[in-house]
CSV table of C-alpha atoms in Angstrom, one decimal:
chain,number,residue,atom,x,y,z
A,16,UNK,CA,194.5,263.1,149.6
A,17,UNK,CA,193.6,259.4,148.7
A,18,UNK,CA,190.3,258.7,147.0
A,19,UNK,CA,190.2,255.0,148.3
A,20,UNK,CA,187.0,254.1,150.2
A,21,UNK,CA,187.3,254.0,154.0
A,22,UNK,CA,187.2,250.3,155.0
A,23,UNK,CA,185.4,251.2,158.2
A,24,UNK,CA,182.8,253.2,156.3
A,25,UNK,CA,182.2,250.4,153.8
A,26,UNK,CA,181.7,247.8,156.6
A,27,UNK,CA,179.2,250.0,158.3
A,28,UNK,CA,177.3,250.8,155.0
A,29,UNK,CA,177.0,247.6,153.0
A,30,UNK,CA,175.3,247.6,149.6
A,31,UNK,CA,171.5,247.2,149.7
A,32,UNK,CA,170.2,243.7,149.4
A,33,UNK,CA,167.5,242.5,147.0
A,34,UNK,CA,164.4,241.0,148.6
A,35,UNK,CA,164.9,237.3,149.3
A,36,UNK,CA,162.6,234.9,147.5
A,37,UNK,CA,159.7,233.5,149.4
A,38,UNK,CA,160.3,230.0,150.5
A,39,UNK,CA,157.7,228.5,148.2
A,40,UNK,CA,159.2,230.5,145.3
A,41,UNK,CA,162.7,229.4,146.0
A,42,UNK,CA,163.4,226.8,143.3
A,43,UNK,CA,166.8,226.0,144.6
A,44,UNK,CA,165.3,225.0,148.0
A,45,UNK,CA,162.2,223.3,146.6
A,46,UNK,CA,164.3,221.1,144.3
A,47,UNK,CA,166.9,220.3,147.0
A,48,UNK,CA,166.9,217.3,149.4
A,49,UNK,CA,165.7,219.7,152.1
A,50,UNK,CA,162.5,220.4,150.0
A,51,UNK,CA,161.6,216.7,149.4
A,52,UNK,CA,158.9,216.7,152.1
A,53,UNK,CA,157.2,219.7,150.4
A,54,UNK,CA,157.4,218.0,147.0
A,55,UNK,CA,155.8,214.8,148.4
A,56,UNK,CA,153.0,216.8,150.1
A,57,UNK,CA,152.4,218.8,146.8
A,58,UNK,CA,151.9,215.5,145.0
A,59,UNK,CA,149.2,214.7,147.5
A,60,UNK,CA,147.5,218.1,147.9
A,61,UNK,CA,147.5,219.3,144.3
A,62,UNK,CA,145.8,216.2,142.8
A,63,UNK,CA,143.3,216.2,145.7
A,64,UNK,CA,142.4,219.8,144.9
A,65,UNK,CA,141.9,218.9,141.3
A,66,UNK,CA,139.7,215.9,142.1
A,67,UNK,CA,137.6,218.0,144.4
A,68,UNK,CA,137.3,220.8,141.9
A,69,UNK,CA,136.3,218.4,139.1
A,70,UNK,CA,133.9,216.4,141.5
A,71,UNK,CA,135.6,213.1,141.1
A,72,UNK,CA,134.2,210.6,143.6
A,73,UNK,CA,135.9,207.3,142.5
A,74,UNK,CA,137.6,205.6,139.6
A,75,UNK,CA,138.1,202.5,137.5
A,76,UNK,CA,141.8,202.0,136.8
A,77,UNK,CA,143.1,200.5,133.5
A,78,UNK,CA,146.6,199.0,133.5
A,79,UNK,CA,148.4,197.6,130.5
A,80,UNK,CA,151.3,197.8,128.1
A,81,UNK,CA,152.5,201.3,126.9
A,82,UNK,CA,154.7,200.0,124.2
A,83,UNK,CA,152.2,199.2,121.4
A,84,UNK,CA,150.4,201.7,119.2
A,85,UNK,CA,146.9,201.2,117.8
A,86,UNK,CA,146.2,200.0,114.3
A,87,UNK,CA,143.6,202.5,113.0
A,88,UNK,CA,142.9,204.9,110.3
A,89,UNK,CA,145.7,207.3,111.3
A,90,UNK,CA,148.4,204.6,111.7
A,91,UNK,CA,148.4,201.7,109.3
A,92,UNK,CA,151.9,200.4,110.3
A,93,UNK,CA,152.2,198.8,113.7
A,94,UNK,CA,155.1,200.2,115.7
A,95,UNK,CA,156.8,199.2,118.9
A,96,UNK,CA,158.0,201.9,121.3
A,97,UNK,CA,161.4,201.9,122.8
A,98,UNK,CA,160.4,201.9,126.5
A,99,UNK,CA,157.3,202.2,128.7
A,100,UNK,CA,155.8,205.6,128.2
A,101,UNK,CA,158.5,206.6,125.6
A,102,UNK,CA,157.7,208.6,122.5
A,103,UNK,CA,160.8,207.1,120.7
A,104,UNK,CA,160.3,204.0,118.6
A,105,UNK,CA,162.3,200.8,119.3
A,106,UNK,CA,165.3,200.1,117.0
A,107,UNK,CA,164.4,198.9,113.5
A,108,UNK,CA,165.7,195.4,114.2
A,109,UNK,CA,163.2,195.0,117.0
A,110,UNK,CA,160.2,196.4,115.1
A,111,UNK,CA,157.4,194.1,113.9
A,112,UNK,CA,157.9,192.8,110.3
A,113,UNK,CA,156.0,195.0,107.8
A,114,UNK,CA,154.4,194.4,104.4
A,115,UNK,CA,156.8,194.8,101.6
A,116,UNK,CA,159.9,194.5,103.8
A,117,UNK,CA,162.9,192.7,102.1
A,118,UNK,CA,163.1,189.0,103.2
A,119,UNK,CA,166.7,189.5,104.4
A,120,UNK,CA,165.5,192.1,106.9
A,121,UNK,CA,162.6,189.9,108.2
A,122,UNK,CA,164.1,188.0,111.1
A,123,UNK,CA,162.4,185.5,113.4
A,124,UNK,CA,162.2,188.2,116.1
A,125,UNK,CA,160.5,190.6,113.7
A,126,UNK,CA,158.0,187.9,112.6
A,127,UNK,CA,157.2,187.1,116.2
A,128,UNK,CA,156.8,190.8,117.0
A,129,UNK,CA,154.5,191.2,114.0
A,130,UNK,CA,152.1,188.5,115.3
A,131,UNK,CA,152.3,190.0,118.8
A,132,UNK,CA,151.7,193.5,117.6
A,133,UNK,CA,148.4,192.4,115.9
A,134,UNK,CA,147.3,190.8,119.1
A,135,UNK,CA,148.2,193.9,121.2
A,136,UNK,CA,146.4,196.1,118.7
A,137,UNK,CA,143.3,194.0,119.4
A,138,UNK,CA,143.8,194.6,123.1
A,139,UNK,CA,144.0,198.3,122.4
A,140,UNK,CA,140.6,198.2,120.7
A,141,UNK,CA,139.1,196.1,123.5
A,142,UNK,CA,140.3,198.5,126.1
A,143,UNK,CA,138.9,201.4,124.1
A,144,UNK,CA,135.5,199.7,123.8
A,145,UNK,CA,135.4,198.7,127.5
A,146,UNK,CA,136.2,202.2,128.7
A,147,UNK,CA,133.5,203.6,126.4
A,148,UNK,CA,131.0,201.1,127.7
A,149,UNK,CA,131.9,201.9,131.4
A,150,UNK,CA,131.7,205.7,130.8
A,151,UNK,CA,128.3,205.5,129.1
A,152,UNK,CA,127.0,203.4,132.0
A,153,UNK,CA,128.5,205.5,134.8
A,154,UNK,CA,127.4,208.8,133.2
A,155,UNK,CA,123.7,207.7,133.8
A,156,UNK,CA,124.2,207.3,137.6
A,157,UNK,CA,122.5,210.1,139.7
A,158,UNK,CA,124.4,212.6,141.7
A,159,UNK,CA,126.5,215.6,141.1
A,160,UNK,CA,129.8,213.8,141.4
A,161,UNK,CA,131.4,211.8,138.7
A,162,UNK,CA,131.4,208.0,139.5
A,163,UNK,CA,133.8,205.3,138.3
A,164,UNK,CA,135.9,207.7,136.2
A,165,UNK,CA,138.2,205.9,133.8
A,166,UNK,CA,141.8,206.4,134.9
A,167,UNK,CA,145.1,205.3,133.3
A,168,UNK,CA,148.8,206.0,133.7
A,169,UNK,CA,148.4,208.7,131.1
A,170,UNK,CA,150.8,207.4,128.4
A,171,UNK,CA,150.4,205.5,125.1
A,172,UNK,CA,149.2,202.0,124.4
A,173,UNK,CA,146.5,200.5,126.6
A,174,UNK,CA,146.6,203.7,128.7
A,175,UNK,CA,145.7,205.8,125.6
A,176,UNK,CA,143.0,203.3,124.7
A,177,UNK,CA,141.3,203.6,128.1
A,178,UNK,CA,141.4,207.4,128.0
A,179,UNK,CA,140.3,207.4,124.4
A,180,UNK,CA,137.2,205.3,125.0
A,181,UNK,CA,136.1,207.4,127.9
A,182,UNK,CA,136.7,210.6,125.8
A,183,UNK,CA,134.7,209.2,122.9
A,184,UNK,CA,131.8,208.6,125.4
A,185,UNK,CA,131.9,212.2,126.4
A,186,UNK,CA,133.1,211.6,130.0
A,187,UNK,CA,135.9,212.9,132.1
A,188,UNK,CA,139.0,210.7,132.2
A,189,UNK,CA,142.1,210.9,134.3
A,190,UNK,CA,145.8,210.4,133.4
A,191,UNK,CA,148.4,209.9,136.1
A,192,UNK,CA,151.6,210.3,134.3
A,193,UNK,CA,155.1,209.8,135.7
A,194,UNK,CA,158.2,211.9,134.9
A,195,UNK,CA,160.8,209.6,133.3
A,196,UNK,CA,164.4,210.2,132.2
A,197,UNK,CA,163.5,210.0,128.5
A,198,UNK,CA,161.1,211.8,126.3
A,199,UNK,CA,157.4,211.0,126.9
A,200,UNK,CA,154.1,212.8,126.6
A,201,UNK,CA,150.6,212.4,128.0
A,202,UNK,CA,148.1,211.0,125.5
A,203,UNK,CA,145.7,213.6,124.0
A,204,UNK,CA,142.5,212.0,125.3
A,205,UNK,CA,142.9,212.9,129.0
A,206,UNK,CA,140.6,215.6,130.4
A,207,UNK,CA,143.0,218.6,130.5
A,208,UNK,CA,142.1,219.5,134.2
A,209,UNK,CA,142.8,215.8,135.1
A,210,UNK,CA,146.1,215.5,133.4
A,211,UNK,CA,148.6,215.0,136.2
A,212,UNK,CA,152.3,214.3,136.3
A,213,UNK,CA,154.2,212.8,139.2
A,214,UNK,CA,157.9,212.6,140.2
A,215,UNK,CA,157.4,210.0,142.9
A,216,UNK,CA,156.2,206.6,141.9
A,217,UNK,CA,154.8,205.9,145.3
A,218,UNK,CA,152.6,209.1,145.2
A,219,UNK,CA,151.3,208.1,141.8
A,220,UNK,CA,150.5,204.6,143.1
A,221,UNK,CA,148.7,206.2,146.1
A,222,UNK,CA,146.3,208.0,143.7
A,223,UNK,CA,145.8,204.8,141.6
A,224,UNK,CA,144.7,202.9,144.8
A,225,UNK,CA,143.0,205.6,146.8
A,226,UNK,CA,140.1,206.4,144.5
A,227,UNK,CA,139.8,203.0,142.7
A,228,UNK,CA,136.7,200.9,143.1
A,229,UNK,CA,137.7,198.6,140.2
A,230,UNK,CA,140.8,197.6,138.3
A,231,UNK,CA,141.2,196.2,134.8
A,232,UNK,CA,144.6,194.6,134.0
A,233,UNK,CA,145.3,194.3,130.3
A,234,UNK,CA,148.4,192.5,128.9
A,235,UNK,CA,151.6,194.4,129.9
A,236,UNK,CA,155.1,194.2,131.3
A,237,UNK,CA,157.0,195.0,134.4
A,238,UNK,CA,155.0,198.1,135.3
A,239,UNK,CA,151.6,196.3,134.8
A,240,UNK,CA,152.7,193.4,136.9
A,241,UNK,CA,154.0,195.7,139.6
A,242,UNK,CA,150.8,197.7,139.8
A,243,UNK,CA,148.5,194.7,139.6
A,244,UNK,CA,150.2,192.8,142.4
A,245,UNK,CA,150.4,195.8,144.6
A,246,UNK,CA,146.7,196.3,144.5
A,247,UNK,CA,146.0,192.6,144.9
A,248,UNK,CA,148.3,192.5,147.9
A,249,UNK,CA,146.4,195.5,149.5
A,250,UNK,CA,143.1,193.6,148.9
A,251,UNK,CA,144.5,190.3,150.2
A,252,UNK,CA,145.8,191.9,153.4
A,253,UNK,CA,142.6,193.9,153.9
A,254,UNK,CA,144.4,197.2,153.8
A,255,UNK,CA,141.7,198.7,151.5
A,256,UNK,CA,138.7,200.1,153.3
A,257,UNK,CA,136.5,199.1,150.4
A,258,UNK,CA,135.7,196.2,148.0
A,259,UNK,CA,137.6,196.4,144.8
A,260,UNK,CA,136.6,194.5,141.6
A,261,UNK,CA,139.7,193.2,139.7
A,262,UNK,CA,139.4,192.0,136.1
A,263,UNK,CA,142.4,190.4,134.5
A,264,UNK,CA,141.9,190.8,130.7
A,265,UNK,CA,143.3,188.3,128.3
A,266,UNK,CA,143.4,184.9,130.0
A,267,UNK,CA,145.6,183.3,127.4
A,268,UNK,CA,148.3,186.0,127.8
A,269,UNK,CA,148.2,186.0,131.5
A,270,UNK,CA,148.1,182.3,132.1
A,271,UNK,CA,151.2,182.0,130.0
A,272,UNK,CA,153.0,184.8,131.8
A,273,UNK,CA,152.2,183.6,135.4
A,274,UNK,CA,150.5,180.6,136.8
A,275,UNK,CA,148.4,182.1,139.5
A,276,UNK,CA,146.7,178.8,140.3
A,277,UNK,CA,150.1,177.2,141.1
A,278,UNK,CA,150.6,179.9,143.8
A,279,UNK,CA,147.6,178.4,145.6
A,280,UNK,CA,148.6,174.8,144.9
A,281,UNK,CA,152.0,175.4,146.4
A,282,UNK,CA,150.6,177.2,149.4
A,283,UNK,CA,152.1,180.6,148.6
A,284,UNK,CA,148.6,182.1,148.6
A,285,UNK,CA,145.3,180.9,150.0
A,286,UNK,CA,142.9,179.3,147.5
A,287,UNK,CA,140.5,182.0,148.6
A,288,UNK,CA,142.9,184.6,147.2
A,289,UNK,CA,142.0,183.4,143.7
A,290,UNK,CA,138.6,185.0,144.3
A,291,UNK,CA,140.2,188.4,144.4
A,292,UNK,CA,140.1,188.6,140.6
A,293,UNK,CA,138.2,187.3,137.6
A,294,UNK,CA,139.4,186.7,134.0
A,295,UNK,CA,137.7,188.2,131.0
A,296,UNK,CA,138.3,187.9,127.2
A,297,UNK,CA,135.8,190.2,125.7
A,298,UNK,CA,134.7,193.8,126.5
A,299,UNK,CA,131.2,192.5,127.1
A,300,UNK,CA,132.3,190.0,129.8
A,301,UNK,CA,134.6,192.5,131.5
A,302,UNK,CA,131.8,195.1,131.5
A,303,UNK,CA,129.4,192.6,133.1
A,304,UNK,CA,131.9,191.7,135.8
A,305,UNK,CA,132.6,195.4,136.5
A,306,UNK,CA,129.0,196.5,136.6
A,307,UNK,CA,128.0,193.6,138.8
A,308,UNK,CA,130.9,194.2,141.2
A,309,UNK,CA,130.4,198.0,141.4
A,310,UNK,CA,126.7,197.7,141.8
A,311,UNK,CA,126.9,195.1,144.6
A,312,UNK,CA,129.7,196.8,146.5
A,313,UNK,CA,129.1,200.5,145.9
A,314,UNK,CA,125.5,201.0,144.8
A,315,UNK,CA,122.2,199.8,146.3
A,316,UNK,CA,120.6,199.2,142.9
A,317,UNK,CA,121.7,199.5,139.4
A,318,UNK,CA,121.1,203.3,139.5
A,319,UNK,CA,120.7,203.9,143.2
A,320,UNK,CA,123.5,205.5,145.3
A,321,UNK,CA,124.1,203.9,148.7
A,322,UNK,CA,122.2,205.8,151.4
A,323,UNK,CA,124.8,205.3,154.1
A,324,UNK,CA,127.3,207.2,152.1
A,325,UNK,CA,125.4,210.2,150.7
A,326,UNK,CA,127.1,212.3,148.0
A,327,UNK,CA,127.1,216.0,149.0
A,328,UNK,CA,126.1,218.6,146.5
A,329,UNK,CA,129.3,220.6,147.0
A,330,UNK,CA,132.9,219.6,147.5
A,331,UNK,CA,134.2,219.0,151.0
A,332,UNK,CA,135.0,222.2,152.9
A,333,UNK,CA,138.6,223.3,153.4
A,334,UNK,CA,140.2,223.3,156.8
A,335,UNK,CA,139.8,227.0,157.0
A,336,UNK,CA,136.1,226.8,156.3
A,337,UNK,CA,135.7,224.1,158.9
A,338,UNK,CA,137.7,225.7,161.7
A,339,UNK,CA,136.6,229.2,160.9
A,340,UNK,CA,138.1,232.1,163.0
A,341,UNK,CA,140.7,229.8,164.6
A,342,UNK,CA,142.7,230.2,161.3
A,343,UNK,CA,143.3,233.7,160.2
A,344,UNK,CA,142.2,234.4,156.7
A,345,UNK,CA,144.9,235.3,154.1
A,346,UNK,CA,144.6,236.6,150.6
A,347,UNK,CA,146.0,233.5,149.0
């Protein structure tokens, strides 16, 4: 008698199956093209939940170069990073010239980079000082929500300086990092609960714009230009349901990079569009512009909150709390 299994019996009695993963625990699905909409929604809902939990009402956004490190007690040698947000240094031939370096290694590019690095290190310190001044001022505003919280792209350079200044003043500070195809890390001065990381550039930009009541643009490259002009375009086309104060920091740098006045002279923009921003060259001037703009547009008095937009004592209720029994309660 044969011991082979009966094919009919096997077909009628298949092996037991393991439980299928829940859809939101299925990494293969979530990371597939079919899961893209859920990933996009997550990059809206998860930051919103954090901002509500941390009582963040609005922000002041700092943009600027991520490629230069600070010159301070911990780092006496200026160093240029390989790419925006990268932790890897640029090649030796592109680094600023350093003291004691052999003459044959000191090229014109390295000399130029050394001069620029000193200038950028100064901007780092200015951004750090301005962020500290803003945080010290905003922390005195009444209300249970945090106002005009310093926000950056979360990386090194000017972004680090902004978060660092706010951290030194004892305030909360936000970092909106972006996942890039090379090694990069958030700077250590971001409030841990407000350390966010995005896959989609457009969702990151949404959060830069949505909460911002002011923008400070320090010297930078492609990313800084992109972010600055995006917000200026939104203001120009009246797509922002608020007044936003824009400070362009470092007039010499920016007027060499782009001639904004010529845009108006040639009719590419209206002369009135030049009123969308102001230049500043010291932390004190930038702070004055920001304080005046924020006070005029979003506060009734220097320390008075607008009465037509009262700040509630608690975060906004969830949809389930609003709709009540129409939505069945679940455990999680």
